[in-house]
Short mmCIF file of C-alpha atoms in Angstrom, two decimals:
data_model
loop_
_atom_site.label_atom_id
_atom_site.label_comp_id
_atom_site.label_asym_id
_atom_site.label_seq_id
_atom_site.Cartn_x
_atom_site.Cartn_y
_atom_site.Cartn_z
CA UNK A 1 0.02 -0.07 -0.01
CA UNK A 2 1.15 3.66 -0.37
CA UNK A 3 2.46 5.40 2.50
CA UNK A 4 -0.23 6.96 4.85
CA UNK A 5 -0.22 8.49 8.29
CA UNK A 6 -2.28 6.55 10.90
CA UNK A 7 -4.43 9.82 11.10
CA UNK A 8 -5.08 9.64 7.31
CA UNK A 9 -6.01 5.81 7.55
CA UNK A 10 -8.38 6.60 10.29
CA UNK A 11 -9.96 9.46 8.42
CA UNK A 12 -10.50 7.32 5.28
CA UNK A 13 -12.20 4.49 7.14
CA UNK A 14 -14.07 6.81 9.57
CA UNK A 15 -12.42 5.08 12.55
CA UNK A 16 -11.09 5.86 15.97
CA UNK A 17 -7.50 5.70 16.42
CA UNK A 18 -5.96 3.95 19.40
CA UNK A 19 -2.23 4.23 19.09
CA UNK A 20 0.37 2.29 21.33
CA UNK A 21 4.02 2.73 21.82
CA UNK A 22 5.69 5.46 19.83
CA UNK A 23 2.79 5.54 17.27
CA UNK A 24 0.66 8.81 16.91
CA UNK A 25 -1.64 10.26 14.06
CA UNK A 26 1.41 11.36 12.18
CA UNK A 27 3.10 8.02 12.12
CA UNK A 28 3.56 6.57 8.56
CA UNK A 29 2.47 2.94 7.54
CA UNK A 30 2.90 1.52 4.16
CA UNK A 31 2.63 -2.40 4.70
CA UNK A 32 0.45 -5.03 3.33
CA UNK A 33 -3.15 -4.95 4.18
CA UNK A 34 -4.82 -8.32 4.56
CA UNK A 35 -7.52 -10.37 6.42
CA UNK A 36 -5.25 -13.21 6.75
CA UNK A 37 -2.88 -13.26 9.74
CA UNK A 38 -0.67 -15.67 7.87
CA UNK A 39 -0.01 -13.19 5.11
CA UNK A 40 1.11 -10.43 7.26
CA UNK A 41 4.81 -9.15 6.89
CA UNK A 42 6.80 -6.38 8.71
CA UNK A 43 4.77 -2.93 8.83
CA UNK A 44 1.54 -4.62 7.77
CA UNK A 45 -1.98 -3.73 8.60
CA UNK A 46 -4.23 -6.67 9.65
CA UNK A 47 -8.09 -6.44 9.10
CA UNK A 48 -9.89 -8.31 11.72
CA UNK A 49 -12.73 -9.60 9.70
CA UNK A 50 -15.66 -11.53 11.40
CA UNK A 51 -16.31 -14.67 9.44
CA UNK A 52 -18.93 -17.41 9.07
CA UNK A 53 -16.88 -19.96 11.00
CA UNK A 54 -14.28 -17.74 12.98
CA UNK A 55 -13.69 -14.27 13.87
CA UNK A 56 -10.61 -12.41 12.86
CA UNK A 57 -10.16 -10.55 16.33
CA UNK A 58 -8.97 -13.99 17.56
CA UNK A 59 -6.03 -13.88 15.09
CA UNK A 60 -4.69 -10.29 15.92
CA UNK A 61 -1.95 -11.90 18.14
CA UNK A 62 -0.79 -14.19 15.20
CA UNK A 63 -0.87 -11.00 12.95
CA UNK A 64 1.44 -9.20 15.51
CA UNK A 65 3.78 -12.26 15.46
CA UNK A 66 3.97 -12.10 11.64
CA UNK A 67 4.88 -8.43 11.66
CA UNK A 68 1.43 -6.35 11.80
CA UNK A 69 1.81 -3.09 13.48
CA UNK A 70 -1.75 -1.77 12.99
CA UNK A 71 -5.05 -3.64 13.38
CA UNK A 72 -8.39 -2.54 11.90
CA UNK A 73 -11.22 -3.80 14.37
CA UNK A 74 -14.62 -3.57 15.24
CA UNK A 75 -13.89 -3.56 19.00
CA UNK A 76 -10.75 -3.32 20.84
CA UNK A 77 -8.86 -6.45 21.52
CA UNK A 78 -6.46 -7.08 24.32
CA UNK A 79 -3.14 -7.01 22.32
CA UNK A 80 -0.29 -4.59 22.15
CA UNK A 81 -0.86 -3.09 18.77
CA UNK A 82 -2.10 0.14 17.46
CA UNK A 83 -5.90 -0.43 16.50
CA UNK A 84 -8.28 1.48 14.54
CA UNK A 85 -11.84 0.88 15.62
CA UNK A 86 -14.64 0.96 13.01
CA UNK A 87 -18.25 0.27 12.71
CA UNK A 88 -17.79 -2.38 9.81
CA UNK A 89 -14.40 -3.72 8.66
CA UNK A 90 -15.63 -4.65 5.26
CA UNK A 91 -16.77 -1.10 4.74
CA UNK A 92 -13.60 0.06 6.09
CA UNK A 93 -11.45 -1.63 3.62
CA UNK A 94 -13.58 -0.67 0.84
CA UNK A 95 -13.22 3.12 1.84
CA UNK A 96 -9.60 2.62 2.35
CA UNK A 97 -9.36 1.21 -1.16
CA UNK A 98 -11.14 4.12 -2.63
CA UNK A 99 -9.16 6.54 -0.84
CA UNK A 100 -5.75 4.96 -1.91
CA UNK A 101 -6.67 4.56 -5.55
CA UNK A 102 -8.04 8.14 -5.70
CA UNK A 103 -4.63 9.44 -4.40
CA UNK A 104 -2.54 7.50 -6.84
CA UNK A 105 -4.64 8.42 -9.60
CA UNK A 106 -4.44 11.99 -8.67
CA UNK A 107 -0.78 11.83 -8.53
CA UNK A 108 0.32 9.74 -11.35
CA UNK A 109 -0.75 7.73 -14.55
CA UNK A 110 -2.72 4.99 -13.17
CA UNK A 111 -5.07 3.32 -15.54
CA UNK A 112 -7.77 0.73 -14.31
CA UNK A 113 -9.34 -2.18 -16.03
CA UNK A 114 -12.38 -3.85 -14.63
CA UNK A 115 -13.55 -7.30 -15.83
CA UNK A 116 -16.68 -9.19 -15.21
CA UNK A 117 -18.87 -12.01 -16.57
CA UNK A 118 -20.40 -15.29 -15.61
CA UNK A 119 -17.27 -17.22 -16.88
CA UNK A 120 -13.76 -16.41 -17.86
CA UNK A 121 -12.87 -13.49 -15.50
CA UNK A 122 -9.86 -15.08 -13.91
CA UNK A 123 -8.43 -16.31 -17.27
CA UNK A 124 -9.09 -12.82 -18.81
CA UNK A 125 -7.50 -11.02 -15.68
CA UNK A 126 -4.43 -13.14 -15.91
CA UNK A 127 -4.29 -12.39 -19.68
CA UNK A 128 -4.59 -8.64 -19.05
CA UNK A 129 -1.86 -8.84 -16.36
CA UNK A 130 0.70 -10.68 -18.67
CA UNK A 131 0.14 -8.11 -21.48
CA UNK A 132 0.23 -5.07 -19.33
CA UNK A 133 3.29 -6.15 -17.14
CA UNK A 134 5.45 -5.55 -19.94
CA UNK A 135 4.32 -1.82 -20.02
CA UNK A 136 4.68 -0.85 -16.38
CA UNK A 137 4.01 -2.12 -12.91
CA UNK A 138 0.84 -3.91 -12.83
CA UNK A 139 -1.48 -5.17 -9.92
CA UNK A 140 -4.02 -7.99 -10.63
CA UNK A 141 -6.04 -10.13 -8.15
CA UNK A 142 -4.48 -13.19 -6.65
CA UNK A 143 -6.64 -16.38 -7.61
CA UNK A 144 -10.20 -15.02 -7.67
CA UNK A 145 -10.02 -11.99 -5.30
CA UNK A 146 -13.16 -10.59 -6.89
CA UNK A 147 -15.70 -10.19 -3.89
CA UNK A 148 -16.27 -7.54 -1.14
CA UNK A 149 -13.02 -8.46 0.57
CA UNK A 150 -10.87 -9.65 -2.29
CA UNK A 151 -11.54 -6.72 -4.50
CA UNK A 152 -10.58 -3.98 -2.14
CA UNK A 153 -7.47 -5.93 -1.02
CA UNK A 154 -6.21 -6.10 -4.56
CA UNK A 155 -6.75 -2.28 -5.08
CA UNK A 156 -4.82 -1.75 -1.82
CA UNK A 157 -1.66 -3.45 -3.40
CA UNK A 158 -1.03 -0.47 -5.63
CA UNK A 159 1.86 1.89 -5.02
CA UNK A 160 2.75 5.29 -6.35
CA UNK A 161 4.59 3.40 -9.23
CA UNK A 162 1.75 1.37 -10.39
CA UNK A 163 0.58 2.00 -13.93
CA UNK A 164 -2.07 -0.58 -14.27
CA UNK A 165 -4.71 -2.09 -11.77
CA UNK A 166 -6.65 -4.91 -12.95
CA UNK A 167 -9.78 -5.59 -11.05
CA UNK A 168 -11.93 -8.63 -11.32
CA UNK A 169 -15.67 -8.26 -10.24
CA UNK A 170 -17.70 -10.94 -9.22
CA UNK A 171 -21.12 -10.97 -7.73
CA UNK A 172 -23.87 -13.27 -6.26
CA UNK A 173 -26.56 -10.63 -5.84
CA UNK A 174 -27.64 -7.32 -7.62
CA UNK A 175 -25.54 -4.22 -6.52
CA UNK A 176 -22.39 -5.91 -5.54
CA UNK A 177 -20.55 -5.02 -8.92
CA UNK A 178 -21.88 -1.48 -8.70
CA UNK A 179 -20.51 -1.08 -5.11
CA UNK A 180 -17.12 -2.62 -5.94
CA UNK A 181 -16.50 -0.88 -9.24
CA UNK A 182 -17.91 2.35 -7.92
CA UNK A 183 -14.79 2.43 -5.63
CA UNK A 184 -12.46 2.98 -8.56
CA UNK A 185 -14.55 3.84 -11.83
CA UNK A 186 -12.35 1.76 -14.31
CA UNK A 187 -11.08 3.41 -17.39
CA UNK A 188 -11.72 0.31 -19.39
CA UNK A 189 -14.56 -2.29 -18.57
CA UNK A 190 -14.75 -5.76 -19.98
CA UNK A 191 -18.17 -7.69 -20.19
CA UNK A 192 -17.39 -11.31 -21.10
CA UNK A 193 -20.55 -13.11 -21.00
CA UNK A 194 -23.96 -13.76 -19.20
CA UNK A 195 -24.68 -17.15 -18.09
CA UNK A 196 -26.31 -19.03 -15.34
CA UNK A 197 -23.45 -18.79 -12.82
CA UNK A 198 -24.78 -17.72 -9.68
CA UNK A 199 -28.21 -17.46 -11.07
CA UNK A 200 -29.76 -18.69 -7.93
CA UNK A 201 -28.68 -15.64 -6.07
CA UNK A 202 -29.99 -13.15 -8.95
CA UNK A 203 -33.19 -14.96 -9.62
CA UNK A 204 -32.71 -15.67 -13.24
CA UNK A 205 -30.58 -14.75 -16.15
CA UNK A 206 -32.02 -11.47 -17.11
CA UNK A 207 -31.57 -10.44 -13.36
CA UNK A 208 -28.00 -11.66 -13.91
CA UNK A 209 -27.60 -9.55 -17.16
CA UNK A 210 -28.70 -6.49 -15.24
CA UNK A 211 -26.29 -7.04 -12.42
CA UNK A 212 -23.35 -7.50 -14.90
CA UNK A 213 -24.36 -4.31 -16.72
CA UNK A 214 -23.57 -2.44 -13.40
CA UNK A 215 -19.98 -2.55 -14.61
CA UNK A 216 -20.77 -0.51 -17.56
CA UNK A 217 -22.60 2.03 -15.52
CA UNK A 218 -19.57 2.46 -13.18
CA UNK A 219 -17.05 3.05 -15.88
CA UNK A 220 -15.12 6.43 -15.87
CA UNK A 221 -17.08 8.92 -18.06
CA UNK A 222 -14.41 9.05 -20.78
CA UNK A 223 -13.80 5.20 -20.54
CA UNK A 224 -14.06 2.31 -22.94
CA UNK A 225 -16.38 -0.47 -22.71
CA UNK A 226 -15.26 -3.74 -24.13
CA UNK A 227 -18.19 -5.96 -25.06
CA UNK A 228 -18.74 -9.51 -26.26
CA UNK A 229 -20.72 -9.28 -29.50
CA UNK A 230 -21.44 -13.05 -29.41
CA UNK A 231 -23.59 -12.77 -26.34
CA UNK A 232 -26.72 -10.82 -27.17
CA UNK A 233 -27.18 -9.80 -23.51
CA UNK A 234 -23.70 -8.38 -23.46
CA UNK A 235 -24.32 -6.69 -26.92
CA UNK A 236 -27.39 -5.12 -25.57
CA UNK A 237 -25.04 -3.42 -22.96
CA UNK A 238 -23.88 -1.08 -25.81
CA UNK A 239 -26.86 0.96 -25.55
CA UNK A 240 -26.09 1.97 -21.92
CA UNK A 241 -22.46 2.41 -22.89
CA UNK A 242 -23.41 4.92 -25.52
CA UNK A 243 -25.66 6.90 -23.32
CA UNK A 244 -22.68 7.37 -20.98
CA UNK A 245 -20.42 8.41 -23.87
CA UNK A 246 -18.15 5.47 -23.67
CA UNK A 247 -16.12 4.12 -26.40
CA UNK A 248 -17.26 0.63 -27.57
CA UNK A 249 -14.92 -2.13 -28.68
CA UNK A 250 -16.72 -5.28 -29.85
CA UNK A 251 -14.94 -8.56 -29.54
CA UNK A 252 -15.86 -12.12 -30.62
CA UNK A 253 -16.55 -14.20 -33.78
CA UNK A 254 -19.32 -11.83 -35.02
CA UNK A 255 -18.41 -10.31 -38.29
CA UNK A 256 -19.33 -7.03 -36.52
CA UNK A 257 -16.54 -7.40 -33.87
CA UNK A 258 -13.74 -4.80 -33.82
CA UNK A 259 -11.45 -7.69 -32.54
CA UNK A 260 -12.44 -10.86 -34.07
CA UNK A 261 -11.05 -14.58 -34.23
CA UNK A 262 -11.45 -17.03 -37.14
CA UNK A 263 -9.93 -20.52 -37.98
CA UNK A 264 -10.17 -21.55 -34.23
CA UNK A 265 -8.47 -24.96 -33.69
CA UNK A 266 -8.23 -26.86 -30.30
CA UNK A 267 -5.68 -29.61 -30.02
CA UNK A 268 -4.15 -31.27 -26.80
CA UNK A 269 -1.23 -28.81 -26.86
CA UNK A 270 -3.13 -25.53 -27.01
CA UNK A 271 -5.66 -23.38 -28.92
CA UNK A 272 -4.96 -21.54 -32.16
CA UNK A 273 -6.83 -18.86 -34.13
CA UNK A 274 -6.41 -15.90 -36.34
CA UNK A 275 -7.11 -12.54 -34.62
CA UNK A 276 -8.46 -9.81 -37.08
CA UNK A 277 -7.96 -6.24 -35.65
CA UNK A 278 -7.12 -2.88 -36.99
CA UNK A 279 -6.88 -4.28 -40.54
CA UNK A 280 -4.48 -6.94 -39.33
CA UNK A 281 -4.62 -10.72 -39.50
CA UNK A 282 -2.32 -12.09 -36.62
CA UNK A 283 -1.87 -15.85 -35.80
CA UNK A 284 -2.43 -16.48 -32.14
CA UNK A 285 -1.20 -19.85 -30.61
CA UNK A 286 -2.47 -20.06 -27.00
CA UNK A 287 -0.92 -22.91 -24.76
CA UNK A 288 -4.24 -22.58 -22.79
CA UNK A 289 -6.60 -25.42 -23.76
CA UNK A 290 -10.07 -24.85 -24.95
CA UNK A 291 -11.89 -22.92 -27.42
CA UNK A 292 -13.82 -20.83 -24.91
CA UNK A 293 -10.58 -19.14 -24.05
CA UNK A 294 -10.24 -17.43 -27.40
CA UNK A 295 -12.82 -14.83 -26.52
CA UNK A 296 -11.11 -14.12 -23.26
CA UNK A 297 -8.04 -13.55 -25.25
CA UNK A 298 -9.67 -11.27 -27.66
CA UNK A 299 -11.04 -9.35 -24.74
CA UNK A 300 -7.69 -8.80 -23.27
CA UNK A 301 -6.27 -7.68 -26.84
CA UNK A 302 -9.06 -5.26 -27.06
CA UNK A 303 -8.85 -3.96 -23.61
CA UNK A 304 -5.03 -3.41 -23.75
CA UNK A 305 -5.42 -2.07 -27.38
CA UNK A 306 -7.49 0.81 -25.61
CA UNK A 307 -4.52 1.52 -23.39
CA UNK A 308 -2.09 1.78 -26.12
CA UNK A 309 -0.69 -1.63 -26.47
CA UNK A 310 -0.05 -2.80 -30.07
CA UNK A 311 -2.26 -5.81 -30.96
CA UNK A 312 0.97 -7.88 -32.27
CA UNK A 313 2.66 -7.21 -28.86
CA UNK A 314 -0.57 -8.45 -27.02
CA UNK A 315 -0.62 -11.59 -29.17
CA UNK A 316 3.11 -12.29 -28.37
CA UNK A 317 2.73 -11.95 -24.82
CA UNK A 318 -0.43 -14.06 -24.49
CA UNK A 319 1.43 -16.94 -26.25
CA UNK A 320 3.74 -17.22 -23.34
CA UNK A 321 0.86 -17.96 -20.88
CA UNK A 322 1.17 -21.62 -19.94
CA UNK A 323 -2.05 -22.19 -17.94
CA UNK A 324 -5.10 -19.80 -17.25
CA UNK A 325 -4.72 -20.58 -13.52
CA UNK A 326 -4.34 -23.35 -11.24
CA UNK A 327 -7.25 -25.79 -11.43
CA UNK A 328 -8.54 -24.04 -14.56
CA UNK A 329 -7.92 -26.32 -17.57
CA UNK A 330 -4.57 -27.46 -15.96
CA UNK A 331 -2.92 -30.12 -17.84
CA UNK A 332 -1.52 -32.79 -15.51
CA UNK A 333 -0.50 -36.42 -15.60
CA UNK A 334 1.83 -37.77 -18.16
CA UNK A 335 1.89 -38.70 -21.86
CA UNK A 336 0.02 -41.98 -21.19
CA UNK A 337 -2.91 -40.58 -18.99
CA UNK A 338 -3.54 -36.84 -19.21
CA UNK A 339 -5.45 -35.15 -16.74
CA UNK A 340 -7.26 -31.78 -17.15
CA UNK A 341 -7.96 -30.36 -13.82
CA UNK A 342 -10.77 -27.75 -14.31
CA UNK A 343 -12.45 -28.13 -10.92
CA UNK A 344 -11.96 -24.61 -9.44
CA UNK A 345 -15.56 -23.61 -10.35
CA UNK A 346 -18.32 -24.60 -12.83
CA UNK A 347 -21.30 -23.24 -14.33
CA UNK A 348 -23.51 -25.02 -17.19
CA UNK A 349 -21.59 -22.87 -19.83
CA UNK A 350 -18.08 -23.60 -18.55
CA UNK A 351 -19.09 -27.34 -17.94
CA UNK A 352 -20.38 -27.55 -21.60
CA UNK A 353 -17.19 -25.86 -22.89
CA UNK A 354 -14.79 -28.09 -20.97
CA UNK A 355 -16.70 -31.13 -22.17
CA UNK A 356 -16.49 -30.12 -25.80
CA UNK A 357 -12.64 -29.46 -25.29
CA UNK A 358 -12.09 -32.90 -24.00
CA UNK A 359 -13.95 -34.40 -27.08
CA UNK A 360 -11.82 -32.04 -29.30
CA UNK A 361 -8.51 -32.93 -28.00
CA UNK A 362 -9.02 -36.77 -27.82
CA UNK A 363 -7.51 -38.49 -30.93
CA UNK A 364 -8.05 -41.75 -32.47
CA UNK A 365 -7.25 -44.82 -30.06
CA UNK A 366 -7.66 -42.60 -26.94
CA UNK A 367 -10.58 -42.67 -24.61
CA UNK A 368 -12.45 -39.79 -23.13
CA UNK A 369 -13.24 -39.69 -19.35
CA UNK A 370 -15.21 -36.89 -17.57
CA UNK A 371 -15.08 -36.82 -13.87
CA UNK A 372 -17.93 -34.55 -13.09
CA UNK A 373 -19.28 -33.06 -9.76
CA UNK A 374 -21.94 -30.60 -8.83
CA UNK A 375 -22.50 -27.14 -10.29
CA UNK A 376 -23.44 -24.96 -7.39
CA UNK A 377 -25.61 -21.68 -6.93
CA UNK A 378 -28.02 -22.47 -9.87
CA UNK A 379 -31.23 -21.94 -7.65
CA UNK A 380 -34.41 -23.43 -9.30
CA UNK A 381 -32.26 -24.26 -12.46
CA UNK A 382 -30.16 -26.70 -10.80
CA UNK A 383 -32.04 -29.85 -11.67
CA UNK A 384 -32.55 -29.08 -15.27
CA UNK A 385 -29.08 -27.74 -15.89
CA UNK A 386 -27.36 -30.86 -14.34
CA UNK A 387 -29.72 -33.07 -16.75
CA UNK A 388 -28.61 -30.98 -19.71
CA UNK A 389 -24.88 -31.56 -18.86
CA UNK A 390 -25.49 -35.41 -18.56
CA UNK A 391 -27.26 -35.38 -21.92
CA UNK A 392 -24.51 -33.29 -23.45
CA UNK A 393 -21.85 -35.62 -22.10
CA UNK A 394 -23.57 -38.55 -23.92
CA UNK A 395 -23.98 -36.88 -27.13
CA UNK A 396 -20.41 -35.81 -27.32
CA UNK A 397 -19.69 -39.51 -26.98
CA UNK A 398 -17.56 -39.15 -23.63
CA UNK A 399 -16.77 -42.95 -23.23
CA UNK A 400 -16.64 -42.89 -19.36
CA UNK A 401 -18.74 -40.51 -17.19
CA UNK A 402 -17.77 -40.57 -13.40
CA UNK A 403 -20.18 -38.59 -11.57
CA UNK A 404 -19.24 -37.80 -7.98
CA UNK A 405 -21.43 -36.63 -4.94
CA UNK A 406 -25.09 -36.62 -4.11
CA UNK A 407 -25.58 -33.20 -5.38
CA UNK A 408 -24.70 -34.27 -8.91
CA UNK A 409 -26.81 -37.50 -9.09
CA UNK A 410 -29.30 -35.66 -11.51
CA UNK A 411 -26.31 -35.58 -14.06
CA UNK A 412 -25.76 -39.31 -13.64
CA UNK A 413 -29.42 -40.18 -14.16
CA UNK A 414 -29.53 -38.05 -17.28
CA UNK A 415 -26.51 -39.79 -18.80
CA UNK A 416 -27.96 -43.06 -17.96
CA UNK A 417 -31.31 -42.19 -19.44
CA UNK A 418 -29.71 -40.80 -22.61
CA UNK A 419 -28.06 -44.33 -23.07
CA UNK A 420 -24.96 -44.34 -21.00
CA UNK A 421 -26.14 -47.39 -19.04
CA UNK A 422 -23.79 -50.30 -19.80
CA UNK A 423 -21.14 -49.21 -17.26
CA UNK A 424 -20.20 -45.95 -19.40
CA UNK A 425 -21.56 -43.91 -16.49
CA UNK A 426 -20.95 -44.53 -12.62
CA UNK A 427 -22.03 -42.59 -9.75
CA UNK A 428 -19.76 -42.44 -6.66
CA UNK A 429 -20.36 -40.93 -3.34
CA UNK A 430 -17.34 -38.82 -2.84
CA UNK A 431 -13.78 -37.84 -4.01
CA UNK A 432 -12.00 -40.84 -2.11
CA UNK A 433 -14.24 -43.40 -3.70
CA UNK A 434 -13.79 -41.67 -7.12
CA UNK A 435 -9.95 -41.91 -6.77
CA UNK A 436 -10.11 -45.63 -5.77
CA UNK A 437 -12.21 -46.37 -8.79
CA UNK A 438 -10.17 -44.27 -11.35
CA UNK A 439 -6.77 -45.47 -10.32
CA UNK A 440 -7.90 -48.94 -11.39
CA UNK A 441 -9.90 -48.00 -14.33
CA UNK A 442 -7.73 -45.40 -16.20
CA UNK A 443 -5.41 -46.82 -18.75
CA UNK A 444 -2.77 -45.55 -21.32
CA UNK A 445 -4.46 -43.37 -23.89
CA UNK A 446 -7.17 -41.91 -21.58
CA UNK A 447 -7.85 -38.16 -21.76
CA UNK A 448 -9.53 -37.16 -18.19
CA UNK A 449 -11.44 -34.07 -17.43
CA UNK A 450 -12.15 -33.29 -13.80
CA UNK A 451 -14.68 -30.67 -13.60
CA UNK A 452 -17.03 -29.28 -10.68
CA UNK A 453 -17.80 -26.33 -8.77
CA UNK A 454 -15.38 -25.33 -5.88
CA UNK A 455 -17.72 -26.70 -3.20
CA UNK A 456 -17.63 -30.00 -4.65
CA UNK A 457 -13.76 -30.24 -3.90
CA UNK A 458 -12.85 -32.23 -7.05
CA UNK A 459 -9.85 -29.96 -7.72
CA UNK A 460 -8.03 -31.82 -5.02
CA UNK A 461 -9.07 -35.28 -6.76
CA UNK A 462 -7.67 -33.86 -9.91
CA UNK A 463 -4.27 -33.05 -8.22
CA UNK A 464 -4.17 -36.65 -6.79
CA UNK A 465 -4.94 -38.11 -10.18
CA UNK A 466 -2.33 -35.77 -11.83
CA UNK A 467 0.30 -36.89 -9.29
CA UNK A 468 -0.65 -40.66 -9.64
CA UNK A 469 -0.24 -40.75 -13.38
CA UNK A 470 2.57 -38.32 -13.86
#
């Protein structure tokens, strides 16, 4: 974080300062800000966040041991550390982030990119970070730091030297993107797609679209909206962008797109296409698996182009990205049995895309194996969407369908009902049972997809399989 006095921090968070030792309101702090006491370093600021299962106030002592010199708390704790008492620590870190970003922006050349979408956010922010890091100091979220805690913590990592801040905005209810993006008003906003991820929290896909459009409404007045023209709900956001006077850059495979892809090919070693932009046709060879990542790459090329990066430079940098993120289409295993661990999260759209990729990368004499768990947060659509994925897996001729967990049973029943009944589909109670089954079932030539929502825990099953067959 940038250097601020304790008095300035207390003012930004509307808190009451309780200084200890040689601290006073004029004392300067510039350490890391985090809610995890284990991540504290010398001079850090620990945010004592109350949690669902524990309370950060219990870990102030651990934060001190790791170097914290200030704690933002909701009540004083009996520890020898300077404390700033606030009404709500979540609101406090948001307001601290707002203030820090405003100061850096006022004093330098900070440009901010915000990205949202039902799928592809994390891959796209990693693509953005790779492109922009060659232009200057770039701060981007760790993993999926995109919620009411993660987004402000990412913003607070900037320094006076930071040129680019990439923000990933997720949401599970209306108003959340507006609140988070409103802290920084990005110069460039990216709308990837509107799907059924988290639809249970929004009440349906149209409500999801309205929530995602909050990012366009929060863009800086002279900003740029980068919109997926292949998604009609995203394309429709162009009207709102025009009303706000934003520059619009369309991407996708649509002929109307300003940044367009053609000749898409998916193999076991990566994904290739031709990028058409500014009258150029540039070959792109991604190491990342899956045709669905092409649009993420196009979005990153379009957004960084709005910030002055030449498309050819953006393409060259994207070609160096080895994986989208851990547990996202991550190749594991060995030459005989290849594992694709894509079990960090799942929605109907991403599940379908991953299954299609599995089918595309499996050659003659090789066998497709899909290890599938539940998709969470789908609300009333959950049953029908699990049915749809079960049907798709059979229609793609996935030769072994291994369904894990009670919440995914509908997927198994749909696969069996579609014809996968002679041992091709099995249902197992948990990840341990699935591992025991697969370590004996898998054979040379198998191409294995492990896919589920985070809550199903199959990402660790993917790790175990990758290690066993490496």
